[in-house]
mmCIF file of N, CA, C and O in Angstrom:
data_model
loop_
_atom_site.group_PDB
_atom_site.id
_atom_site.type_symbol
_atom_site.label_atom_id
_atom_site.label_comp_id
_atom_site.label_asym_id
_atom_site.label_seq_id
_atom_site.Cartn_x
_atom_site.Cartn_y
_atom_site.Cartn_z
ATOM 1 N N LEU A 153 7.388 -20.086 -10.867
ATOM 2 C CA LEU A 153 6.173 -19.967 -10.088
ATOM 3 C C LEU A 153 6.507 -19.943 -8.598
ATOM 4 O O LEU A 153 5.980 -19.121 -7.860
ATOM 5 N N SER A 154 7.386 -20.827 -8.187
ATOM 6 C CA SER A 154 7.777 -20.892 -6.782
ATOM 7 C C SER A 154 8.426 -19.584 -6.326
ATOM 8 O O SER A 154 8.143 -19.082 -5.240
ATOM 9 N N LYS A 155 9.299 -19.033 -7.175
ATOM 10 C CA LYS A 155 9.958 -17.772 -6.828
ATOM 11 C C LYS A 155 8.939 -16.637 -6.722
ATOM 12 O O LYS A 155 9.023 -15.802 -5.823
ATOM 13 N N SER A 156 7.976 -16.596 -7.618
ATOM 14 C CA SER A 156 6.943 -15.560 -7.588
ATOM 15 C C SER A 156 6.129 -15.633 -6.299
ATOM 16 O O SER A 156 5.814 -14.602 -5.693
ATOM 17 N N ILE A 157 5.795 -16.832 -5.882
ATOM 18 C CA ILE A 157 5.034 -17.013 -4.643
ATOM 19 C C ILE A 157 5.848 -16.522 -3.454
ATOM 20 O O ILE A 157 5.329 -15.832 -2.569
ATOM 21 N N THR A 158 7.136 -16.845 -3.441
ATOM 22 C CA THR A 158 8.004 -16.416 -2.344
ATOM 23 C C THR A 158 8.137 -14.896 -2.306
ATOM 24 O O THR A 158 8.003 -14.275 -1.245
ATOM 25 N N VAL A 159 8.393 -14.282 -3.458
ATOM 26 C CA VAL A 159 8.534 -12.823 -3.526
ATOM 27 C C VAL A 159 7.246 -12.151 -3.076
ATOM 28 O O VAL A 159 7.265 -11.177 -2.313
ATOM 29 N N ASN A 160 6.105 -12.669 -3.509
ATOM 30 C CA ASN A 160 4.822 -12.086 -3.128
ATOM 31 C C ASN A 160 4.574 -12.235 -1.629
ATOM 32 O O ASN A 160 4.153 -11.286 -0.969
ATOM 33 N N SER A 161 4.842 -13.399 -1.085
ATOM 34 C CA SER A 161 4.631 -13.625 0.354
ATOM 35 C C SER A 161 5.514 -12.717 1.195
ATOM 36 O O SER A 161 5.053 -12.106 2.172
ATOM 37 N N GLU A 162 6.775 -12.612 0.820
ATOM 38 C CA GLU A 162 7.697 -11.747 1.561
ATOM 39 C C GLU A 162 7.298 -10.278 1.422
ATOM 40 O O GLU A 162 7.365 -9.511 2.384
ATOM 41 N N GLY A 163 6.861 -9.883 0.233
ATOM 42 C CA GLY A 163 6.419 -8.511 0.007
ATOM 43 C C GLY A 163 5.166 -8.176 0.797
ATOM 44 O O GLY A 163 5.053 -7.080 1.362
ATOM 45 N N MET A 164 4.231 -9.116 0.854
ATOM 46 C CA MET A 164 3.015 -8.896 1.624
ATOM 47 C C MET A 164 3.358 -8.718 3.095
ATOM 48 O O MET A 164 2.814 -7.831 3.774
ATOM 49 N N GLU A 165 4.278 -9.522 3.583
ATOM 50 C CA GLU A 165 4.709 -9.408 4.980
ATOM 51 C C GLU A 165 5.373 -8.057 5.222
ATOM 52 O O GLU A 165 5.138 -7.404 6.250
ATOM 53 N N GLN A 166 6.190 -7.605 4.290
ATOM 54 C CA GLN A 166 6.862 -6.318 4.407
ATOM 55 C C GLN A 166 5.835 -5.182 4.486
ATOM 56 O O GLN A 166 5.942 -4.289 5.334
ATOM 57 N N LEU A 167 4.842 -5.210 3.614
ATOM 58 C CA LEU A 167 3.826 -4.155 3.596
ATOM 59 C C LEU A 167 2.961 -4.176 4.846
ATOM 60 O O LEU A 167 2.742 -3.135 5.474
ATOM 61 N N THR A 168 2.466 -5.348 5.210
ATOM 62 C CA THR A 168 1.560 -5.399 6.367
ATOM 63 C C THR A 168 2.302 -5.090 7.671
ATOM 64 O O THR A 168 1.717 -4.493 8.578
ATOM 65 N N ALA A 169 3.577 -5.435 7.759
ATOM 66 C CA ALA A 169 4.362 -5.067 8.943
ATOM 67 C C ALA A 169 4.474 -3.546 9.041
ATOM 68 O O ALA A 169 4.377 -2.975 10.133
ATOM 69 N N ALA A 170 4.649 -2.890 7.906
ATOM 70 C CA ALA A 170 4.711 -1.426 7.902
ATOM 71 C C ALA A 170 3.365 -0.827 8.295
ATOM 72 O O ALA A 170 3.310 0.138 9.074
ATOM 73 N N PHE A 171 2.263 -1.385 7.782
ATOM 74 C CA PHE A 171 0.944 -0.892 8.173
ATOM 75 C C PHE A 171 0.748 -1.034 9.680
ATOM 76 O O PHE A 171 0.261 -0.112 10.342
ATOM 77 N N ASP A 172 1.128 -2.176 10.219
ATOM 78 C CA ASP A 172 1.002 -2.396 11.666
ATOM 79 C C ASP A 172 1.840 -1.375 12.442
ATOM 80 O O ASP A 172 1.368 -0.771 13.401
ATOM 81 N N ARG A 173 3.068 -1.189 12.024
ATOM 82 C CA ARG A 173 3.981 -0.275 12.713
ATOM 83 C C ARG A 173 3.477 1.165 12.664
ATOM 84 O O ARG A 173 3.585 1.907 13.638
ATOM 85 N N LEU A 174 2.890 1.556 11.531
ATOM 86 C CA LEU A 174 2.423 2.927 11.348
ATOM 87 C C LEU A 174 0.974 3.136 11.785
ATOM 88 O O LEU A 174 0.475 4.259 11.736
ATOM 89 N N GLY A 175 0.301 2.063 12.173
ATOM 90 C CA GLY A 175 -1.070 2.184 12.658
ATOM 91 C C GLY A 175 -2.130 2.272 11.586
ATOM 92 O O GLY A 175 -3.224 2.781 11.835
ATOM 93 N N TYR A 176 -1.842 1.769 10.410
ATOM 94 C CA TYR A 176 -2.834 1.743 9.331
ATOM 95 C C TYR A 176 -3.551 0.398 9.340
ATOM 96 O O TYR A 176 -2.903 -0.650 9.322
ATOM 97 N N GLY A 177 -4.871 0.438 9.337
ATOM 98 C CA GLY A 177 -5.632 -0.793 9.202
ATOM 99 C C GLY A 177 -5.582 -1.264 7.756
ATOM 100 O O GLY A 177 -5.387 -0.467 6.838
ATOM 101 N N TYR A 178 -5.755 -2.551 7.561
ATOM 102 C CA TYR A 178 -5.753 -3.103 6.210
ATOM 103 C C TYR A 178 -6.645 -4.336 6.173
ATOM 104 O O TYR A 178 -6.965 -4.933 7.197
ATOM 105 N N ILE A 179 -7.035 -4.700 4.975
ATOM 106 C CA ILE A 179 -7.861 -5.889 4.773
ATOM 107 C C ILE A 179 -6.918 -7.053 4.496
ATOM 108 O O ILE A 179 -6.164 -7.004 3.511
ATOM 109 N N PRO A 180 -6.896 -8.065 5.345
ATOM 110 C CA PRO A 180 -6.010 -9.213 5.096
ATOM 111 C C PRO A 180 -6.216 -9.752 3.681
ATOM 112 O O PRO A 180 -7.344 -9.857 3.205
ATOM 113 N N ALA A 181 -5.106 -10.045 3.018
ATOM 114 C CA ALA A 181 -5.177 -10.454 1.618
ATOM 115 C C ALA A 181 -4.266 -11.644 1.364
ATOM 116 O O ALA A 181 -3.291 -11.862 2.075
ATOM 117 N N TYR A 182 -4.592 -12.379 0.319
ATOM 118 C CA TYR A 182 -3.809 -13.556 -0.058
ATOM 119 C C TYR A 182 -3.395 -13.509 -1.523
ATOM 120 O O TYR A 182 -2.884 -14.481 -2.046
ATOM 121 N N GLY A 183 -3.605 -12.363 -2.151
ATOM 122 C CA GLY A 183 -3.236 -12.200 -3.553
ATOM 123 C C GLY A 183 -1.975 -11.377 -3.683
ATOM 124 O O GLY A 183 -1.066 -11.459 -2.856
ATOM 125 N N ASN A 184 -1.946 -10.540 -4.711
ATOM 126 C CA ASN A 184 -0.759 -9.728 -4.942
ATOM 127 C C ASN A 184 -0.994 -8.245 -4.678
ATOM 128 O O ASN A 184 -0.266 -7.387 -5.152
ATOM 129 N N PHE A 185 -2.036 -7.934 -3.904
ATOM 130 C CA PHE A 185 -2.289 -6.553 -3.503
ATOM 131 C C PHE A 185 -2.994 -6.553 -2.156
ATOM 132 O O PHE A 185 -3.534 -7.565 -1.711
ATOM 133 N N VAL A 186 -2.972 -5.381 -1.521
ATOM 134 C CA VAL A 186 -3.635 -5.226 -0.233
ATOM 135 C C VAL A 186 -4.276 -3.837 -0.194
ATOM 136 O O VAL A 186 -3.720 -2.876 -0.729
ATOM 137 N N CYS A 187 -5.460 -3.747 0.394
ATOM 138 C CA CYS A 187 -6.144 -2.471 0.582
ATOM 139 C C CYS A 187 -5.926 -2.015 2.014
ATOM 140 O O CYS A 187 -6.075 -2.801 2.951
ATOM 141 N N PHE A 188 -5.575 -0.735 2.160
ATOM 142 C CA PHE A 188 -5.350 -0.210 3.501
ATOM 143 C C PHE A 188 -6.146 1.067 3.713
ATOM 144 O O PHE A 188 -6.473 1.782 2.775
ATOM 145 N N ASP A 189 -6.473 1.318 4.968
ATOM 146 C CA ASP A 189 -7.251 2.479 5.378
ATOM 147 C C ASP A 189 -6.308 3.663 5.532
ATOM 148 O O ASP A 189 -5.424 3.654 6.387
ATOM 149 N N THR A 190 -6.496 4.684 4.714
ATOM 150 C CA THR A 190 -5.619 5.849 4.715
ATOM 151 C C THR A 190 -5.908 6.813 5.863
ATOM 152 O O THR A 190 -5.157 7.755 6.069
ATOM 153 N N ARG A 191 -7.001 6.623 6.561
ATOM 154 C CA ARG A 191 -7.436 7.472 7.671
ATOM 155 C C ARG A 191 -7.816 8.875 7.208
ATOM 156 O O ARG A 191 -7.941 9.793 8.001
ATOM 157 N N ARG A 192 -7.967 9.030 5.912
ATOM 158 C CA ARG A 192 -8.398 10.289 5.298
ATOM 159 C C ARG A 192 -8.822 9.981 3.869
ATOM 160 O O ARG A 192 -8.938 8.811 3.515
ATOM 161 N N SER A 193 -9.026 10.986 3.060
ATOM 162 C CA SER A 193 -9.444 10.751 1.680
ATOM 163 C C SER A 193 -8.402 9.929 0.927
ATOM 164 O O SER A 193 -7.242 10.333 0.803
ATOM 165 N N GLY A 194 -8.824 8.790 0.446
ATOM 166 C CA GLY A 194 -7.932 7.947 -0.328
ATOM 167 C C GLY A 194 -7.503 8.603 -1.630
ATOM 168 O O GLY A 194 -6.356 8.463 -2.058
ATOM 169 N N VAL A 195 -8.411 9.347 -2.249
ATOM 170 C CA VAL A 195 -8.093 10.010 -3.511
ATOM 171 C C VAL A 195 -7.017 11.071 -3.294
ATOM 172 O O VAL A 195 -6.089 11.202 -4.097
ATOM 173 N N GLU A 196 -7.118 11.816 -2.182
ATOM 174 C CA GLU A 196 -6.089 12.829 -1.894
ATOM 175 C C GLU A 196 -4.728 12.176 -1.667
ATOM 176 O O GLU A 196 -3.710 12.650 -2.178
ATOM 177 N N MET A 197 -4.703 11.085 -0.880
ATOM 178 C CA MET A 197 -3.431 10.417 -0.641
ATOM 179 C C MET A 197 -2.891 9.813 -1.938
ATOM 180 O O MET A 197 -1.691 9.855 -2.182
ATOM 181 N N TYR A 198 -3.762 9.284 -2.753
ATOM 182 C CA TYR A 198 -3.364 8.751 -4.061
ATOM 183 C C TYR A 198 -2.629 9.822 -4.860
ATOM 184 O O TYR A 198 -1.552 9.578 -5.418
ATOM 185 N N GLN A 199 -3.207 11.024 -4.917
ATOM 186 C CA GLN A 199 -2.604 12.113 -5.679
ATOM 187 C C GLN A 199 -1.254 12.524 -5.091
ATOM 188 O O GLN A 199 -0.296 12.786 -5.830
ATOM 189 N N GLU A 200 -1.157 12.566 -3.761
ATOM 190 C CA GLU A 200 0.103 12.927 -3.115
ATOM 191 C C GLU A 200 1.183 11.877 -3.377
ATOM 192 O O GLU A 200 2.349 12.219 -3.601
ATOM 193 N N MET A 201 0.791 10.611 -3.348
ATOM 194 C CA MET A 201 1.758 9.549 -3.626
ATOM 195 C C MET A 201 2.195 9.591 -5.086
ATOM 196 O O MET A 201 3.377 9.416 -5.395
ATOM 197 N N LEU A 202 1.252 9.832 -5.970
ATOM 198 C CA LEU A 202 1.556 9.908 -7.398
ATOM 199 C C LEU A 202 2.562 11.021 -7.670
ATOM 200 O O LEU A 202 3.484 10.847 -8.471
ATOM 201 N N GLN A 203 2.427 12.157 -6.995
ATOM 202 C CA GLN A 203 3.364 13.271 -7.160
ATOM 203 C C GLN A 203 4.783 12.871 -6.745
ATOM 204 O O GLN A 203 5.751 13.475 -7.198
ATOM 205 N N GLN A 204 4.889 11.856 -5.887
ATOM 206 C CA GLN A 204 6.198 11.385 -5.447
ATOM 207 C C GLN A 204 6.639 10.129 -6.203
ATOM 208 O O GLN A 204 7.591 9.448 -5.812
ATOM 209 N N GLY A 205 5.920 9.808 -7.267
ATOM 210 C CA GLY A 205 6.314 8.703 -8.132
ATOM 211 C C GLY A 205 5.861 7.329 -7.691
ATOM 212 O O GLY A 205 6.339 6.325 -8.207
ATOM 213 N N VAL A 206 4.932 7.266 -6.738
ATOM 214 C CA VAL A 206 4.421 5.982 -6.257
ATOM 215 C C VAL A 206 2.994 5.815 -6.763
ATOM 216 O O VAL A 206 2.132 6.658 -6.505
ATOM 217 N N ILE A 207 2.758 4.725 -7.479
ATOM 218 C CA ILE A 207 1.441 4.485 -8.063
ATOM 219 C C ILE A 207 0.681 3.470 -7.210
ATOM 220 O O ILE A 207 1.133 2.343 -7.020
ATOM 221 N N VAL A 208 -0.441 3.902 -6.694
ATOM 222 C CA VAL A 208 -1.390 3.048 -5.975
ATOM 223 C C VAL A 208 -2.738 3.263 -6.648
ATOM 224 O O VAL A 208 -2.838 4.043 -7.595
ATOM 225 N N ARG A 209 -3.760 2.599 -6.180
ATOM 226 C CA ARG A 209 -5.077 2.744 -6.789
ATOM 227 C C ARG A 209 -6.118 3.109 -5.742
ATOM 228 O O ARG A 209 -6.248 2.417 -4.728
ATOM 229 N N PRO A 210 -6.879 4.178 -5.984
ATOM 230 C CA PRO A 210 -8.007 4.461 -5.100
ATOM 231 C C PRO A 210 -9.106 3.423 -5.343
ATOM 232 O O PRO A 210 -9.209 2.891 -6.449
ATOM 233 N N VAL A 211 -9.867 3.129 -4.323
ATOM 234 C CA VAL A 211 -10.956 2.158 -4.464
ATOM 235 C C VAL A 211 -12.288 2.770 -4.018
ATOM 236 O O VAL A 211 -13.188 2.069 -3.570
ATOM 237 N N SER A 212 -12.401 4.090 -4.183
ATOM 238 C CA SER A 212 -13.637 4.771 -3.793
ATOM 239 C C SER A 212 -14.824 4.295 -4.618
ATOM 240 O O SER A 212 -15.961 4.340 -4.148
ATOM 241 N N ASN A 213 -14.575 3.792 -5.824
ATOM 242 C CA ASN A 213 -15.673 3.276 -6.647
ATOM 243 C C ASN A 213 -16.288 2.011 -6.043
ATOM 244 O O ASN A 213 -17.339 1.566 -6.481
ATOM 245 N N TYR A 214 -15.645 1.431 -5.025
ATOM 246 C CA TYR A 214 -16.188 0.287 -4.303
ATOM 247 C C TYR A 214 -16.775 0.722 -2.965
ATOM 248 O O TYR A 214 -17.014 -0.102 -2.087
ATOM 249 N N GLY A 215 -16.947 2.035 -2.784
ATOM 250 C CA GLY A 215 -17.498 2.556 -1.543
ATOM 251 C C GLY A 215 -16.474 2.619 -0.416
ATOM 252 O O GLY A 215 -16.838 2.720 0.745
ATOM 253 N N MET A 216 -15.211 2.563 -0.763
ATOM 254 C CA MET A 216 -14.136 2.583 0.235
ATOM 255 C C MET A 216 -13.367 3.898 0.071
ATOM 256 O O MET A 216 -12.247 3.936 -0.424
ATOM 257 N N GLU A 217 -13.996 4.979 0.500
ATOM 258 C CA GLU A 217 -13.478 6.331 0.284
ATOM 259 C C GLU A 217 -12.114 6.574 0.916
ATOM 260 O O GLU A 217 -11.329 7.369 0.416
ATOM 261 N N ASN A 218 -11.830 5.912 2.029
ATOM 262 C CA ASN A 218 -10.590 6.135 2.771
ATOM 263 C C ASN A 218 -9.603 4.987 2.617
ATOM 264 O O ASN A 218 -8.801 4.742 3.516
ATOM 265 N N HIS A 219 -9.650 4.302 1.493
ATOM 266 C CA HIS A 219 -8.754 3.175 1.271
ATOM 267 C C HIS A 219 -7.994 3.336 -0.040
ATOM 268 O O HIS A 219 -8.467 3.996 -0.968
ATOM 269 N N LEU A 220 -6.833 2.727 -0.084
ATOM 270 C CA LEU A 220 -6.062 2.601 -1.316
ATOM 271 C C LEU A 220 -5.665 1.147 -1.488
ATOM 272 O O LEU A 220 -5.552 0.413 -0.504
ATOM 273 N N ARG A 221 -5.430 0.781 -2.722
ATOM 274 C CA ARG A 221 -4.959 -0.563 -3.053
ATOM 275 C C ARG A 221 -3.509 -0.436 -3.498
ATOM 276 O O ARG A 221 -3.184 0.373 -4.370
ATOM 277 N N VAL A 222 -2.644 -1.211 -2.891
ATOM 278 C CA VAL A 222 -1.239 -1.220 -3.292
ATOM 279 C C VAL A 222 -0.858 -2.632 -3.704
ATOM 280 O O VAL A 222 -1.192 -3.601 -3.026
ATOM 281 N N SER A 223 -0.206 -2.738 -4.847
ATOM 282 C CA SER A 223 0.261 -4.036 -5.331
ATOM 283 C C SER A 223 1.582 -4.378 -4.652
ATOM 284 O O SER A 223 2.413 -3.508 -4.399
ATOM 285 N N VAL A 224 1.778 -5.641 -4.395
ATOM 286 C CA VAL A 224 3.034 -6.119 -3.844
ATOM 287 C C VAL A 224 4.076 -6.062 -4.955
ATOM 288 O O VAL A 224 3.833 -6.515 -6.068
ATOM 289 N N GLY A 225 5.216 -5.477 -4.638
ATOM 290 C CA GLY A 225 6.286 -5.382 -5.616
ATOM 291 C C GLY A 225 7.545 -6.063 -5.113
ATOM 292 O O GLY A 225 7.504 -6.861 -4.161
ATOM 293 N N LEU A 226 8.635 -5.724 -5.718
ATOM 294 C CA LEU A 226 9.923 -6.190 -5.243
ATOM 295 C C LEU A 226 10.270 -5.466 -3.944
ATOM 296 O O LEU A 226 9.721 -4.404 -3.656
ATOM 297 N N ARG A 227 11.173 -6.012 -3.157
ATOM 298 C CA ARG A 227 11.526 -5.439 -1.854
ATOM 299 C C ARG A 227 11.817 -3.935 -1.959
ATOM 300 O O ARG A 227 11.336 -3.144 -1.159
ATOM 301 N N GLU A 228 12.601 -3.533 -2.948
ATOM 302 C CA GLU A 228 12.970 -2.123 -3.104
ATOM 303 C C GLU A 228 11.753 -1.265 -3.440
ATOM 304 O O GLU A 228 11.634 -0.127 -2.968
ATOM 305 N N GLU A 229 10.863 -1.785 -4.262
ATOM 306 C CA GLU A 229 9.647 -1.052 -4.622
ATOM 307 C C GLU A 229 8.740 -0.897 -3.407
ATOM 308 O O GLU A 229 8.175 0.180 -3.171
ATOM 309 N N ASN A 230 8.597 -1.963 -2.650
ATOM 310 C CA ASN A 230 7.783 -1.895 -1.430
ATOM 311 C C ASN A 230 8.374 -0.885 -0.456
ATOM 312 O O ASN A 230 7.641 -0.126 0.188
ATOM 313 N N GLN A 231 9.707 -0.876 -0.344
ATOM 314 C CA GLN A 231 10.365 0.050 0.574
ATOM 315 C C GLN A 231 10.122 1.493 0.158
ATOM 316 O O GLN A 231 9.899 2.351 1.000
ATOM 317 N N ARG A 232 10.157 1.766 -1.119
ATOM 318 C CA ARG A 232 9.872 3.127 -1.609
ATOM 319 C C ARG A 232 8.452 3.527 -1.241
ATOM 320 O O ARG A 232 8.211 4.646 -0.764
ATOM 321 N N PHE A 233 7.493 2.635 -1.445
ATOM 322 C CA PHE A 233 6.108 2.910 -1.051
ATOM 323 C C PHE A 233 6.045 3.217 0.440
ATOM 324 O O PHE A 233 5.411 4.192 0.857
ATOM 325 N N ILE A 234 6.695 2.416 1.261
ATOM 326 C CA ILE A 234 6.657 2.593 2.720
ATOM 327 C C ILE A 234 7.261 3.944 3.110
ATOM 328 O O ILE A 234 6.713 4.653 3.963
ATOM 329 N N GLU A 235 8.362 4.327 2.477
ATOM 330 C CA GLU A 235 8.998 5.604 2.777
ATOM 331 C C GLU A 235 8.071 6.768 2.463
ATOM 332 O O GLU A 235 7.951 7.722 3.241
ATOM 333 N N VAL A 236 7.390 6.705 1.332
ATOM 334 C CA VAL A 236 6.450 7.771 0.962
ATOM 335 C C VAL A 236 5.261 7.747 1.919
ATOM 336 O O VAL A 236 4.809 8.805 2.367
ATOM 337 N N LEU A 237 4.762 6.573 2.253
ATOM 338 C CA LEU A 237 3.658 6.473 3.206
ATOM 339 C C LEU A 237 4.041 7.108 4.535
ATOM 340 O O LEU A 237 3.260 7.862 5.114
ATOM 341 N N GLU A 238 5.233 6.814 5.016
ATOM 342 C CA GLU A 238 5.706 7.420 6.274
ATOM 343 C C GLU A 238 5.738 8.937 6.181
ATOM 344 O O GLU A 238 5.355 9.628 7.121
ATOM 345 N N SER A 239 6.173 9.468 5.044
ATOM 346 C CA SER A 239 6.262 10.916 4.893
ATOM 347 C C SER A 239 4.899 11.587 4.859
ATOM 348 O O SER A 239 4.785 12.772 5.176
ATOM 349 N N LEU A 240 3.867 10.835 4.486
ATOM 350 C CA LEU A 240 2.508 11.382 4.390
ATOM 351 C C LEU A 240 1.669 11.082 5.627
ATOM 352 O O LEU A 240 0.523 11.539 5.712
ATOM 353 N N SER A 241 2.191 10.306 6.546
ATOM 354 C CA SER A 241 1.422 9.894 7.724
ATOM 355 C C SER A 241 1.087 11.100 8.589
ATOM 356 O O SER A 241 1.914 11.987 8.790
ATOM 357 N N VAL A 242 -0.131 11.066 9.088
ATOM 358 C CA VAL A 242 -0.593 12.134 9.983
ATOM 359 C C VAL A 242 -0.664 11.629 11.402
ATOM 360 O O VAL A 242 -0.750 10.477 11.676
#
């Protein structure tokens, strides 16, 4: 349990630092996922990320058309997400 909490905390920090660096807004979170503002259609970005092997979740069904939900993963998984996000940044 302690290790899981540490991995999640470090992963959340890794993701939110990338959002800050890239200029993406996000909803502060304390769980194992974070929603971020894609600055465009979340569904379109979801599809583009999926084509590159990164699975995130659109949250348009919650009225958040320009947001995606990303789960905190292991450091390497988070880094892959960040790399794909950087490649799709406008």
